[in-house]
Coordinates of C-alpha atoms in Angstrom, one line a residue:
M1 CA -5.6 32.3 11.4
P2 CA -6.7 29.0 12.8
K3 CA -4.1 26.3 12.3
I4 CA -5.3 22.9 10.8
L5 CA -2.8 20.1 11.5
I6 CA -3.0 17.0 9.3
V7 CA -1.3 14.0 10.7
G8 CA -0.4 11.7 7.8
G9 CA 0.1 12.4 4.1
G10 CA -1.4 9.2 2.6
Y11 CA -4.6 9.1 0.6
A12 CA -6.9 10.8 3.2
G13 CA -4.3 13.3 4.4
F14 CA -3.1 14.3 0.9
Y15 CA -6.6 14.7 -0.5
T16 CA -7.7 16.7 2.6
A17 CA -4.8 19.1 2.2
W18 CA -5.1 19.2 -1.6
K19 CA -8.8 20.1 -1.5
L20 CA -8.4 22.6 1.4
E21 CA -5.9 24.5 -0.8
K22 CA -8.5 24.9 -3.5
Q23 CA -11.5 25.7 -1.2
L24 CA -10.1 27.9 1.6
R25 CA -10.4 31.6 1.2
A26 CA -7.2 33.7 1.5
G27 CA -6.3 34.1 5.1
E28 CA -9.1 31.7 6.3
A29 CA -6.8 29.0 7.8
E30 CA -3.3 27.8 7.8
V31 CA -2.7 24.1 6.9
V32 CA 0.2 22.1 8.2
M33 CA 0.7 18.4 7.1
V34 CA 3.2 16.1 8.9
D35 CA 4.4 12.8 7.4
P36 CA 7.7 11.0 7.6
R37 CA 7.6 10.4 3.9
P38 CA 7.7 13.3 1.5
Y39 CA 5.2 11.7 -0.9
M40 CA 1.8 9.9 -1.1
T41 CA 2.0 6.3 -2.3
Y42 CA -0.6 5.1 -4.7
Q43 CA -0.8 1.6 -3.1
P44 CA -2.9 -0.2 -5.8
F45 CA 0.2 0.1 -8.1
L46 CA 2.6 -1.7 -5.7
P47 CA 2.0 -5.1 -7.2
E48 CA 2.8 -3.7 -10.7
I49 CA 6.0 -2.1 -9.3
A50 CA 7.0 -5.5 -7.9
A51 CA 6.5 -6.9 -11.4
G52 CA 8.5 -4.1 -13.1
S53 CA 5.5 -2.8 -15.0
I54 CA 5.6 0.7 -13.4
D55 CA 8.5 3.0 -12.5
P56 CA 8.4 3.3 -8.7
R57 CA 8.7 7.1 -8.9
H58 CA 5.6 7.4 -11.0
A59 CA 3.4 5.7 -8.3
V60 CA 4.1 8.4 -5.7
V61 CA 2.8 11.9 -5.5
P62 CA 5.5 14.3 -4.1
H63 CA 4.0 16.5 -1.4
H64 CA 6.2 19.5 -2.2
A65 CA 5.4 19.3 -5.9
H66 CA 1.6 19.3 -5.5
L67 CA 0.8 21.0 -2.2
T68 CA 1.9 24.5 -2.9
K69 CA 0.1 26.3 -0.1
T70 CA 0.4 23.7 2.7
D71 CA 3.3 23.8 5.2
I72 CA 4.8 20.4 4.8
V73 CA 6.8 18.9 7.7
T74 CA 8.7 15.7 6.8
A75 CA 8.8 14.2 10.2
K76 CA 7.0 11.8 12.6
V77 CA 4.1 12.7 14.9
T78 CA 4.8 10.5 18.0
G79 CA 2.1 11.8 20.2
I80 CA -1.0 14.0 20.4
N81 CA -2.4 15.8 23.5
H82 CA -5.7 17.2 22.3
A83 CA -6.5 18.6 25.8
T84 CA -3.7 21.1 25.2
K85 CA -3.9 21.0 21.4
T86 CA -0.3 20.0 20.9
A87 CA 1.4 17.3 18.9
T88 CA 4.9 16.0 19.5
I89 CA 7.0 16.1 16.3
E90 CA 10.1 14.0 15.9
P91 CA 12.2 15.3 13.0
P92 CA 14.9 13.1 11.3
V93 CA 17.5 15.6 12.5
G94 CA 17.3 17.6 15.7
E95 CA 15.3 17.3 18.9
P96 CA 11.6 16.5 19.2
Y97 CA 9.4 19.6 19.7
E98 CA 5.7 20.5 20.4
L99 CA 3.5 21.9 17.6
T100 CA 0.3 23.7 18.6
Y101 CA -2.9 23.6 16.5
D102 CA -6.5 24.7 16.5
Q103 CA -8.0 21.7 14.6
I104 CA -6.4 18.3 14.1
V105 CA -7.0 15.8 11.3
V106 CA -5.8 12.3 12.0
T107 CA -5.1 10.4 8.8
A108 CA -2.1 8.4 9.9
G109 CA -3.1 5.3 7.9
S110 CA -2.2 1.8 8.8
V111 CA 0.7 -0.6 9.0
S112 CA 1.0 -4.3 8.3
R113 CA -0.7 -6.5 10.9
T114 CA 1.4 -9.6 11.8
F115 CA 1.2 -12.4 14.2
P116 CA 4.0 -13.9 16.4
I117 CA 4.9 -16.6 13.9
P118 CA 8.6 -17.6 14.2
G119 CA 10.7 -16.1 11.5
V120 CA 8.2 -13.7 10.0
A121 CA 9.6 -10.6 11.6
D122 CA 13.1 -11.6 10.4
E123 CA 12.5 -13.1 7.0
A124 CA 9.3 -11.6 5.5
I125 CA 8.6 -8.3 3.7
G126 CA 5.4 -6.4 3.5
M127 CA 3.6 -4.8 0.5
K128 CA 2.5 -1.5 2.0
N129 CA 5.2 0.9 0.9
I130 CA 6.9 1.8 -2.3
E131 CA 10.3 0.6 -0.9
E132 CA 8.9 -2.8 -0.2
A133 CA 7.6 -3.3 -3.7
V134 CA 10.9 -2.2 -5.1
A135 CA 12.7 -4.6 -2.8
V136 CA 10.5 -7.5 -4.0
R137 CA 11.2 -6.7 -7.6
D138 CA 14.9 -6.5 -7.1
R139 CA 14.9 -9.7 -5.0
I140 CA 13.1 -11.6 -7.9
L141 CA 15.6 -10.3 -10.4
T142 CA 18.7 -10.9 -8.3
N143 CA 17.5 -14.4 -7.4
F144 CA 17.1 -15.3 -11.1
D145 CA 20.7 -14.1 -11.7
K146 CA 22.0 -16.2 -8.8
A147 CA 20.0 -19.3 -9.7
A148 CA 21.1 -19.2 -13.4
L149 CA 24.6 -19.9 -12.2
L150 CA 23.7 -22.9 -10.0
P151 CA 23.1 -26.6 -10.8
A152 CA 19.8 -28.1 -9.9
G153 CA 19.5 -28.6 -6.1
P154 CA 18.1 -27.2 -2.8
E155 CA 19.8 -23.8 -3.0
R156 CA 18.5 -23.2 -6.6
D157 CA 15.0 -24.3 -5.5
R158 CA 15.1 -21.9 -2.5
L159 CA 16.1 -18.9 -4.8
L160 CA 13.3 -19.7 -7.2
T161 CA 10.5 -20.3 -4.6
F162 CA 8.3 -17.4 -3.8
V163 CA 5.7 -17.2 -1.1
V164 CA 2.9 -14.8 -0.4
V165 CA 0.9 -14.9 2.9
G166 CA -2.6 -13.6 2.7
G167 CA -5.3 -14.1 0.1
G168 CA -7.1 -10.8 0.1
F169 CA -7.0 -8.3 -2.8
A170 CA -3.5 -7.1 -2.0
G171 CA -2.1 -10.6 -1.6
I172 CA -3.6 -12.0 -4.8
E173 CA -2.6 -9.1 -6.9
A174 CA 1.0 -9.2 -5.6
F175 CA 1.1 -13.0 -6.1
A176 CA -0.3 -12.9 -9.6
E177 CA 1.9 -10.0 -10.7
M178 CA 5.0 -11.8 -9.3
R179 CA 4.0 -15.0 -11.2
S180 CA 3.6 -13.0 -14.4
F181 CA 7.0 -11.3 -13.8
A182 CA 8.8 -14.6 -13.3
T183 CA 7.1 -16.1 -16.4
A184 CA 8.5 -13.2 -18.4
L185 CA 12.0 -13.6 -16.9
V186 CA 12.2 -17.3 -17.7
K187 CA 12.3 -16.4 -21.4
R188 CA 15.5 -14.3 -20.7
Y189 CA 17.5 -17.1 -18.9
K190 CA 18.7 -20.1 -20.9
T191 CA 19.4 -22.2 -17.8
I192 CA 16.1 -21.6 -16.0
K193 CA 12.9 -23.3 -17.1
F194 CA 9.3 -22.5 -16.2
E195 CA 9.1 -25.7 -14.1
D196 CA 12.0 -24.5 -12.0
T197 CA 10.0 -21.6 -10.5
H198 CA 7.6 -22.3 -7.6
F199 CA 4.9 -20.0 -6.3
H200 CA 2.9 -20.6 -3.1
L201 CA 0.1 -18.4 -1.6
I202 CA -1.0 -19.3 1.9
E203 CA -4.5 -18.4 3.1
A204 CA -6.0 -19.4 6.4
M205 CA -9.6 -19.0 5.3
G206 CA -11.5 -21.3 2.9
R207 CA -11.5 -18.8 0.0
I208 CA -9.6 -15.9 -1.4
M209 CA -10.7 -12.3 -2.3
P210 CA -13.9 -11.9 -0.2
E211 CA -14.7 -8.7 -2.1
V212 CA -15.7 -10.8 -5.2
S213 CA -18.2 -13.6 -5.7
L214 CA -17.3 -17.2 -5.0
K215 CA -17.5 -17.9 -8.7
T216 CA -15.0 -15.2 -9.5
S217 CA -12.6 -16.2 -6.8
L218 CA -12.7 -19.8 -8.0
W219 CA -11.9 -18.6 -11.5
V220 CA -8.9 -16.8 -10.1
I221 CA -7.7 -19.9 -8.3
K222 CA -8.1 -21.9 -11.5
N223 CA -6.3 -19.3 -13.6
L224 CA -3.3 -19.1 -11.3
D225 CA -3.1 -22.9 -11.0
E226 CA -2.9 -23.1 -14.8
R227 CA 0.0 -20.5 -14.6
G228 CA 1.9 -22.6 -12.2
A229 CA 1.0 -20.8 -9.0
K230 CA -0.4 -22.8 -6.1
I231 CA -2.9 -21.5 -3.6
H232 CA -3.1 -23.2 -0.2
L233 CA -6.5 -22.7 1.3
E234 CA -7.4 -23.3 5.0
T235 CA -3.7 -23.4 5.6
Q236 CA -1.7 -21.5 8.2
L237 CA 1.9 -20.5 8.2
Q238 CA 3.4 -22.0 11.4
S239 CA 7.1 -21.0 10.9
A240 CA 9.4 -19.2 8.5
E241 CA 12.6 -19.3 10.5
N242 CA 15.7 -19.1 8.2
G243 CA 13.4 -19.2 5.2
V244 CA 12.1 -22.7 6.0
I245 CA 8.3 -22.6 5.4
Q246 CA 6.3 -24.9 7.7
L247 CA 2.6 -25.1 7.0
S248 CA -0.2 -26.4 9.2
T249 CA -0.8 -29.1 6.6
G250 CA 2.6 -30.6 7.4
E251 CA 4.2 -29.4 4.1
T252 CA 7.7 -27.9 4.3
F253 CA 9.8 -26.1 1.8
E254 CA 12.4 -23.3 1.6
S255 CA 12.0 -19.9 0.2
D256 CA 14.2 -16.8 -0.1
T257 CA 11.2 -14.4 -0.8
I258 CA 8.3 -14.2 1.7
V259 CA 5.8 -11.4 1.1
W260 CA 3.3 -10.7 4.0
T261 CA -0.1 -9.3 3.0
A262 CA -2.3 -10.8 5.7
G263 CA -4.1 -7.6 6.9
V264 CA -3.4 -4.2 8.3
M265 CA -4.0 -2.4 11.6
A266 CA -4.3 1.3 12.5
S267 CA -1.2 3.2 13.1
P268 CA 0.3 2.5 16.5
M269 CA 0.8 6.2 16.9
L270 CA -2.7 6.4 18.3
R271 CA -1.6 4.7 21.5
N272 CA 0.3 7.9 22.4
T273 CA -2.8 10.2 22.2
D274 CA -5.7 11.2 24.4
L275 CA -8.1 10.8 21.5
P276 CA -10.8 8.0 21.9
V277 CA -10.1 4.7 20.2
E278 CA -12.3 1.6 19.8
E279 CA -11.4 -2.1 20.6
R280 CA -9.4 -2.6 17.4
G281 CA -7.2 0.5 18.0
R282 CA -8.9 2.7 15.5
L283 CA -9.9 6.3 16.1
R284 CA -13.6 6.7 17.0
V285 CA -15.4 8.9 14.5
Q286 CA -19.0 9.5 13.5
A287 CA -20.3 9.6 9.9
D288 CA -19.4 13.2 9.4
L289 CA -15.8 12.3 10.3
R290 CA -15.7 14.2 13.5
V291 CA -14.0 12.4 16.4
I292 CA -16.4 11.2 19.1
N293 CA -16.3 9.8 22.7
D294 CA -19.0 8.5 25.0
D295 CA -20.1 12.1 25.6
G296 CA -20.5 13.0 22.0
V297 CA -18.3 15.0 19.5
V298 CA -14.8 15.9 20.5
A299 CA -14.4 19.5 19.4
D300 CA -11.8 20.3 16.7
A301 CA -10.8 16.7 16.0
W302 CA -11.3 14.8 12.8
G303 CA -10.3 11.4 11.4
A304 CA -10.5 9.5 8.1
G305 CA -8.8 6.6 6.2
D306 CA -7.5 3.4 7.6
V307 CA -6.7 4.8 11.0
S308 CA -10.4 5.6 11.7
A309 CA -13.5 3.5 12.3
V310 CA -15.7 5.3 9.9
P311 CA -19.4 4.1 10.0
D312 CA -20.5 2.6 6.6
L313 CA -24.0 4.0 6.1
T314 CA -24.6 1.7 3.2
G315 CA -24.8 -1.2 5.7
K316 CA -22.3 -3.3 3.6
G317 CA -19.2 -2.7 5.7
V318 CA -17.6 -5.3 7.9
G319 CA -18.8 -4.8 11.4
G320 CA -20.7 -1.7 10.3
F321 CA -17.5 0.2 9.3
C322 CA -15.9 1.2 6.0
V323 CA -13.2 -1.3 5.0
P324 CA -9.7 0.1 4.8
N325 CA -9.1 0.7 1.1
A326 CA -8.2 3.5 -1.3
Q327 CA -11.7 4.0 -2.5
H328 CA -12.9 5.1 0.9
A329 CA -9.8 7.0 2.0
V330 CA -9.8 9.2 -1.1
R331 CA -13.5 10.0 -0.9
Q332 CA -13.3 10.6 2.9
G333 CA -10.4 13.0 2.3
K334 CA -12.4 15.0 -0.2
L335 CA -15.4 15.2 2.2
L336 CA -13.2 16.0 5.1
S337 CA -11.9 19.2 3.5
K338 CA -15.5 20.3 2.9
N339 CA -16.7 19.5 6.4
I340 CA -13.7 21.3 8.0
I341 CA -14.6 24.4 5.9
A342 CA -18.2 24.0 6.8
V343 CA -17.4 24.1 10.5
L344 CA -15.1 27.1 10.1
R345 CA -18.0 28.9 8.4
N346 CA -20.6 27.8 11.0
E347 CA -22.3 25.5 8.5
T348 CA -23.4 21.9 9.1
P349 CA -20.9 19.1 8.0
K350 CA -22.3 16.2 5.9
D351 CA -22.2 12.5 6.5
Y352 CA -19.9 10.2 4.6
F353 CA -21.9 7.9 2.3
H354 CA -20.3 5.9 -0.6
Q355 CA -21.7 3.0 -2.5
P356 CA -18.7 1.0 -3.7
A357 CA -18.0 1.3 -7.4
G358 CA -17.0 -2.3 -7.5
A359 CA -13.8 -4.3 -7.1
V360 CA -11.2 -4.6 -9.8
A361 CA -7.8 -6.3 -9.7
G362 CA -4.9 -6.9 -12.0
L363 CA -3.5 -10.4 -12.1
G364 CA -0.5 -9.9 -14.4
L365 CA -0.3 -8.6 -17.9
G366 CA -3.5 -9.2 -19.8
V367 CA -5.4 -10.8 -16.9
G368 CA -7.8 -9.2 -14.4
V369 CA -11.1 -9.6 -12.5
F370 CA -14.0 -7.1 -11.9
Q371 CA -16.9 -7.5 -9.6
K372 CA -19.9 -5.2 -9.2
G373 CA -22.8 -6.9 -7.4
K374 CA -23.6 -10.1 -9.2
I375 CA -21.7 -9.0 -12.3
G376 CA -18.3 -10.6 -12.6
I377 CA -15.9 -10.0 -15.5
T378 CA -12.7 -11.9 -15.9
G379 CA -9.7 -12.0 -18.2
F380 CA -8.5 -9.4 -20.6
P381 CA -11.6 -7.1 -20.5
A382 CA -11.2 -6.9 -16.7
W383 CA -7.5 -6.1 -17.0
V384 CA -8.3 -3.2 -19.3
M385 CA -10.9 -2.0 -16.8
H386 CA -8.3 -2.3 -14.0
R387 CA -5.8 -0.1 -15.8
G388 CA -8.4 2.3 -17.0
Y389 CA -9.8 2.8 -13.5
H390 CA -6.5 3.2 -11.7
G391 CA -4.9 5.3 -14.5
L392 CA -7.7 7.8 -14.0
A393 CA -7.8 7.5 -10.2
M394 CA -4.1 8.4 -9.8
P395 CA -4.0 11.9 -8.3
T396 CA -2.9 14.8 -10.5
W397 CA -2.6 14.9 -14.3
E398 CA 1.2 15.0 -14.1
R399 CA 1.2 11.6 -12.4
K400 CA -1.5 10.1 -14.7
I401 CA 0.6 11.0 -17.7
R402 CA 3.7 9.4 -16.3
V403 CA 1.9 6.2 -15.4
I404 CA 0.0 5.8 -18.6
G405 CA 3.0 6.8 -20.6
N406 CA 4.9 4.0 -18.8
W407 CA 2.3 1.5 -19.8
V408 CA 2.4 2.6 -23.4
I409 CA 6.2 2.4 -23.6
N410 CA 6.0 -1.2 -22.1
L411 CA 3.7 -2.2 -25.0
F412 CA 6.6 -1.6 -27.4
V413 CA 9.8 -2.4 -25.4
G414 CA 8.5 -4.7 -22.6
R415 CA 8.7 -4.2 -18.8
D416 CA 11.9 -3.0 -17.1
L417 CA 14.1 -5.9 -16.0
A418 CA 16.9 -3.9 -14.3
S419 CA 17.6 -4.8 -10.7
L420 CA 18.8 -1.9 -8.5
V421 CA 19.5 -3.9 -5.5
A422 CA 22.9 -2.2 -5.2
V423 CA 21.1 1.0 -4.0
E424 CA 20.8 -0.7 -0.6
T425 CA 24.6 -0.3 -0.2
P426 CA 25.4 2.7 -2.4
R427 CA 28.9 3.3 -1.0
A428 CA 30.1 -0.3 -1.3
A429 CA 31.8 0.2 -4.7
F430 CA 33.4 3.4 -3.7
E431 CA 34.7 2.0 -0.4
E432 CA 36.2 -1.0 -2.0
F433 CA 38.7 1.0 -4.0
A434 CA 39.0 4.2 -2.0
S435 CA 42.5 5.1 -0.8
R436 CA 43.1 5.3 2.9
P437 CA 46.0 6.8 5.0
K438 CA 48.6 4.2 5.7
A439 CA 48.8 3.0 9.3
K440 CA 51.7 4.5 11.3

């Protein structure tokens, strides 16, 4: 049987494997998927995880639970040599080895794109992975616990000052959910008032959320300002060393929580391949998701999702390419499985074409925005649309039920306010009291 190797188990990779399982005939092909994480993360839920509104485990789709026919390898792909059709696999235990394939699907996704700003690499945290969202939630809760025991002063202000860098969809959603979370927490602490908490979003451009209209984005700024969250437009972060925030406007303050959401870039793994990439480091593919070089189609190589420069045939994409978001990655994964099968059966693959269904964002409990063309909806109706869309978009009914059930439970008992920061050092309590042999 021909072996199909899928590099990456995110949206595009998971959906490609999931649909191949349903569409391949018995004995038609073998599917192998390699990813260092044993699950797919539903990234639109990360802001709600950071705000305690969704259980982290419910926002991931375990590969082994839902891909029953795919050979799942929980490891890293560190290089691809398509000339010899081999991929270098680096497992968490043992030595690296070579894995051969007949067709390769590169869906390695993206990573946070940062700039050489002093302190960012040491102090900031991203919002790309489930672990990061959980860490932000636990940091907020732990900082409230610490601040509640301190008198008014610089250290208390530092603990209760939260910064988000980047005013795109991901940044605004994280910022608004964190603000909503802190507002709920204030009611639980007698020594902390609403005025003691400080939220700053830093955006280098002159507006936020380019996916929505200017009118809608201005409504978001006004709404967050009324909720005690300040947005700094046309402002650059110049330094974050030791938690000291220095802005291009000259403003300086300290923060213990800095969340970086200022863009993404294609997985650096592509640098270790002989596959063609464009100037931004993304895999070159044509509209039917086949990899191409200057001479035409590269046989037996496919790409989709954030790692690939997929032409946007609607003409609405930035630079002529699909923007890196979940809407495109999911749909590309679904088409990719069909096109791979089409080639296996000597049929013609189809081009990817998708008219965006609109943009919807949650801005904390009961607040959201929706944009479709010139139609903009804000407030509670948009929040309901946000939850309805993403509740249904979550892969598999098992996961949908868990997420929606989580929301329903929260209506009656409120969001979860338990910090699990101790999981970062799980052996600390045991080690503290464990008996050791006496020194001779």
